[in-house]
Amino acid sequence: MEETYTKRMHLKQWAEQDRPREKLLLNGRRLLSDAELIAILIGSGSKEETAVDLSKRILSDVENNLNDLARLTLADLCNYKGIGEAKAIAITAALELGRRRRENKPIEKPQIGSSEDAYQVLQSVYADLSHEEFWILLLNTNNRVIAKELISKGGSGVVAVDAKVVFQAVLQAKATGLILSHNHPSGALKPSTADKNLTRKIVEGGELLDVRVLDHLIISDEGYYSFLDHGDI
């Protein structure tokens, strides 16, 4: 009589698509099951079962309810073969972070509806500067600010800006809108020819990438100049 058996394998021996860590890297965290996510925290199981099998068994004991899992004590978790104190602490800490996240309200991103809105967001980054800097606001489809990015800084009167660096930041943030800005420490708010040429160059690049360049602000202690408000963009 032939005896067949299936050999249990550790995570490192699994086919790449079956390893939780690799699955997360390849497909993102949302495609992993609860057991696979817990297996990443555990790291390894025992000789009798893999980390995923162990995670499934723990979840089964709490009827696959993460809230009930969070109620288990460190001692409860350590009762499972393959779960020592360090692994139990990792699981408990992860579940506690999840609980605290639910308590935190999402911070609403400022929405840009005018040059004044953009100025209010950017004003603080230029406060008290004695040299020139170039910052951009990255926006989503609703014109909400995703991020502020410093592109370059220079001397008291000029700053060099590489359009490629601007669009690299746009693509990395997956932004669909863009507001340019720089300061004039001298206090002058009139755009230079170089300012206009740079703006035109970035607007043209944005059209190729389907990125909206909404405005370019020149900021000083005296206030700001908006390319959009003055019909320069």
Coordinates of C-alpha atoms in Angstrom, one line a residue:
M1 CA 0.0 0.0 0.0
E2 CA 1.5 3.3 -1.1
E3 CA 1.7 6.0 1.5
T4 CA 1.5 9.6 0.2
Y5 CA 2.2 12.6 2.2
T6 CA 2.6 16.3 1.8
K7 CA 5.8 17.9 3.1
R8 CA 5.2 21.1 5.0
M9 CA 7.4 23.9 3.8
H10 CA 8.7 27.1 5.6
L11 CA 8.0 30.5 4.0
K12 CA 11.4 30.7 2.4
Q13 CA 10.7 27.4 0.6
W14 CA 7.4 28.4 -0.8
A15 CA 6.9 29.4 -4.4
E16 CA 7.4 33.1 -4.6
Q17 CA 3.8 34.0 -5.3
D18 CA 2.7 32.1 -2.1
R19 CA 5.0 34.0 0.3
P20 CA 3.1 36.7 2.3
R21 CA 6.0 39.2 2.2
E22 CA 6.6 38.7 -1.5
K23 CA 2.8 38.9 -2.2
L24 CA 2.7 42.2 -0.4
L25 CA 5.6 43.6 -2.4
L26 CA 4.2 42.3 -5.7
N27 CA 0.4 42.9 -5.2
G28 CA 0.0 45.4 -2.3
R29 CA -1.2 44.9 1.2
R30 CA -4.9 44.8 0.3
L31 CA -4.7 41.5 -1.5
L32 CA -3.4 39.6 1.5
S33 CA -5.7 37.7 3.8
D34 CA -5.8 38.3 7.5
A35 CA -3.9 35.1 8.1
E36 CA -1.1 36.2 5.6
L37 CA -0.8 39.6 7.3
I38 CA -0.5 37.9 10.7
A39 CA 2.0 35.5 9.3
I40 CA 4.2 38.4 8.3
L41 CA 4.2 39.5 11.9
I42 CA 4.9 36.0 13.1
G43 CA 7.7 35.5 10.6
S44 CA 8.0 31.7 10.9
G45 CA 5.9 28.9 12.3
S46 CA 7.0 25.6 13.7
K47 CA 8.2 22.3 12.3
E48 CA 4.6 21.1 12.2
E49 CA 3.0 24.1 10.4
T50 CA 3.8 27.2 8.5
A51 CA 3.3 30.7 9.8
V52 CA 0.2 31.0 7.6
D53 CA -1.3 27.7 8.9
L54 CA -0.5 28.9 12.4
S55 CA -2.2 32.2 11.8
K56 CA -5.3 30.5 10.3
R57 CA -5.5 28.3 13.4
I58 CA -5.3 31.3 15.8
L59 CA -8.0 33.1 13.7
S60 CA -10.2 30.1 13.7
D61 CA -10.1 30.0 17.5
V62 CA -11.5 33.5 17.6
E63 CA -14.0 32.8 14.7
N64 CA -11.9 35.0 12.4
N65 CA -12.9 38.1 14.3
L66 CA -10.0 40.5 14.6
N67 CA -11.7 42.4 17.5
D68 CA -11.7 39.1 19.4
L69 CA -8.1 38.5 18.5
A70 CA -7.2 41.9 19.9
R71 CA -8.7 40.8 23.3
L72 CA -6.3 37.9 23.6
T73 CA -3.6 38.5 26.2
L74 CA 0.1 37.9 25.6
A75 CA -0.2 34.7 27.7
D76 CA -3.1 33.5 25.4
L77 CA -1.0 34.0 22.3
C78 CA 2.0 32.3 23.8
N79 CA -0.1 29.2 24.4
Y80 CA 0.2 28.5 20.7
K81 CA 3.2 26.4 19.7
G82 CA 5.4 28.6 17.5
I83 CA 4.4 31.9 19.3
G84 CA 6.9 33.1 21.8
E85 CA 6.8 36.3 23.8
A86 CA 8.4 38.5 21.0
K87 CA 5.9 37.3 18.4
A88 CA 3.0 37.7 20.8
I89 CA 4.1 41.3 21.5
A90 CA 4.4 42.0 17.7
I91 CA 0.8 40.8 17.1
T92 CA -0.5 42.8 20.1
A93 CA 1.3 46.0 19.1
A94 CA 0.0 45.7 15.5
L95 CA -3.6 45.3 16.7
E96 CA -3.2 48.2 19.1
L97 CA -2.0 50.5 16.3
G98 CA -5.1 49.5 14.3
R99 CA -7.3 50.4 17.3
R100 CA -5.6 53.8 17.6
R101 CA -5.9 54.5 13.9
R102 CA -9.6 54.2 14.2
E103 CA -9.6 56.9 16.8
N104 CA -7.7 59.4 14.7
K105 CA -9.7 61.5 12.3
P106 CA -8.2 62.0 8.9
I107 CA -6.7 65.4 8.4
E108 CA -8.5 67.3 5.7
K109 CA -6.2 68.5 3.0
P110 CA -6.5 72.2 2.1
Q111 CA -8.4 72.8 -1.1
I112 CA -7.1 75.4 -3.6
G113 CA -9.9 77.5 -5.2
S114 CA -7.9 80.7 -5.7
S115 CA -4.5 82.3 -5.7
E116 CA -5.2 83.5 -2.1
D117 CA -5.8 79.9 -1.0
A118 CA -2.4 78.9 -2.5
Y119 CA -0.7 81.8 -0.9
Q120 CA -2.0 80.9 2.6
V121 CA -0.6 77.4 2.2
L122 CA 2.8 78.6 0.9
Q123 CA 3.3 81.7 3.0
S124 CA 4.9 80.0 5.9
V125 CA 7.6 78.2 3.9
Y126 CA 8.9 81.5 2.7
A127 CA 8.8 83.4 5.9
D128 CA 12.0 85.1 6.9
L129 CA 14.1 83.7 4.0
S130 CA 17.0 85.8 2.8
H131 CA 17.6 83.6 -0.2
E132 CA 15.4 82.4 -3.1
E133 CA 13.6 79.1 -3.0
F134 CA 11.3 77.3 -5.5
W135 CA 8.4 75.3 -4.0
I136 CA 5.5 73.5 -5.7
L137 CA 2.1 72.4 -4.4
L138 CA 1.0 69.0 -5.7
L139 CA -2.8 68.6 -6.1
N140 CA -5.3 65.8 -6.6
T141 CA -8.2 66.0 -9.0
N142 CA -10.2 67.9 -6.4
N143 CA -7.5 70.5 -6.1
R144 CA -6.7 69.4 -2.6
V145 CA -3.0 69.6 -1.6
I146 CA -1.2 66.3 -1.6
A147 CA 2.2 67.7 -0.7
K148 CA 4.5 70.7 -0.7
E149 CA 7.9 70.0 -2.3
L150 CA 11.1 72.1 -2.3
I151 CA 12.5 71.9 -5.8
S152 CA 15.6 74.1 -5.4
K153 CA 17.2 77.0 -3.5
G154 CA 19.6 79.6 -4.6
G155 CA 21.2 82.9 -3.8
S156 CA 19.7 86.2 -2.9
G157 CA 18.4 86.9 -6.4
V158 CA 18.1 83.8 -8.5
V159 CA 17.3 80.1 -8.3
A160 CA 17.8 77.5 -10.9
V161 CA 14.9 75.1 -11.6
D162 CA 15.0 71.9 -13.6
A163 CA 11.6 71.1 -15.1
K164 CA 12.5 67.4 -15.0
V165 CA 12.7 67.5 -11.2
V166 CA 9.4 69.2 -11.0
F167 CA 7.6 66.5 -13.0
Q168 CA 9.5 63.8 -11.2
A169 CA 7.9 65.0 -8.0
V170 CA 4.5 65.2 -9.8
L171 CA 4.7 61.6 -11.0
Q172 CA 5.9 60.2 -7.7
A173 CA 3.0 61.8 -5.9
K174 CA 0.5 60.8 -8.7
A175 CA -0.6 64.4 -8.7
T176 CA -2.9 65.7 -11.4
G177 CA -2.5 69.4 -10.6
L178 CA 0.4 71.7 -9.9
I179 CA 1.1 75.2 -8.5
L180 CA 4.5 76.7 -8.9
S181 CA 5.9 79.3 -6.5
H182 CA 9.1 81.1 -5.6
N183 CA 10.1 84.0 -3.5
H184 CA 11.8 87.4 -4.2
P185 CA 13.7 88.3 -1.1
S186 CA 14.2 91.8 -2.6
G187 CA 10.5 92.4 -2.2
A188 CA 9.8 92.9 -5.9
L189 CA 6.8 91.1 -7.1
K190 CA 7.1 91.7 -10.9
P191 CA 8.0 88.4 -12.7
S192 CA 11.2 88.4 -14.7
T193 CA 11.6 87.1 -18.2
A194 CA 13.2 84.0 -16.8
D195 CA 10.2 83.5 -14.6
K196 CA 7.8 83.7 -17.5
N197 CA 9.9 81.4 -19.7
L198 CA 10.1 78.8 -16.9
T199 CA 6.4 78.9 -16.4
R200 CA 5.7 78.5 -20.1
K201 CA 8.1 75.5 -20.2
I202 CA 6.4 73.8 -17.3
V203 CA 2.9 74.5 -18.6
E204 CA 3.9 72.9 -22.0
G205 CA 5.4 69.9 -20.2
G206 CA 2.2 69.5 -18.1
E207 CA 0.0 69.5 -21.2
L208 CA 2.1 66.5 -22.5
L209 CA 1.6 64.6 -19.2
D210 CA -2.0 65.7 -18.7
V211 CA -1.0 67.6 -15.6
R212 CA -2.7 70.9 -14.9
V213 CA -0.4 73.8 -14.0
L214 CA -2.9 76.1 -12.2
D215 CA -0.7 79.0 -11.2
H216 CA 2.7 80.4 -10.4
L217 CA 3.0 82.6 -7.3
I218 CA 5.9 85.0 -6.6
I219 CA 5.9 85.6 -2.9
S220 CA 7.6 88.4 -0.8
D221 CA 7.1 90.1 2.5
E222 CA 4.9 92.6 0.5
G223 CA 2.4 89.9 -0.6
Y224 CA 2.3 87.9 -3.7
Y225 CA 1.9 88.0 -7.5
S226 CA -0.3 85.4 -9.3
F227 CA 0.4 84.5 -12.9
L228 CA -3.2 83.3 -13.2
D229 CA -4.7 86.5 -11.8
H230 CA -2.6 88.6 -14.1
G231 CA -3.4 86.5 -17.2
D232 CA 0.2 85.3 -17.5
I233 CA -0.7 81.6 -17.5

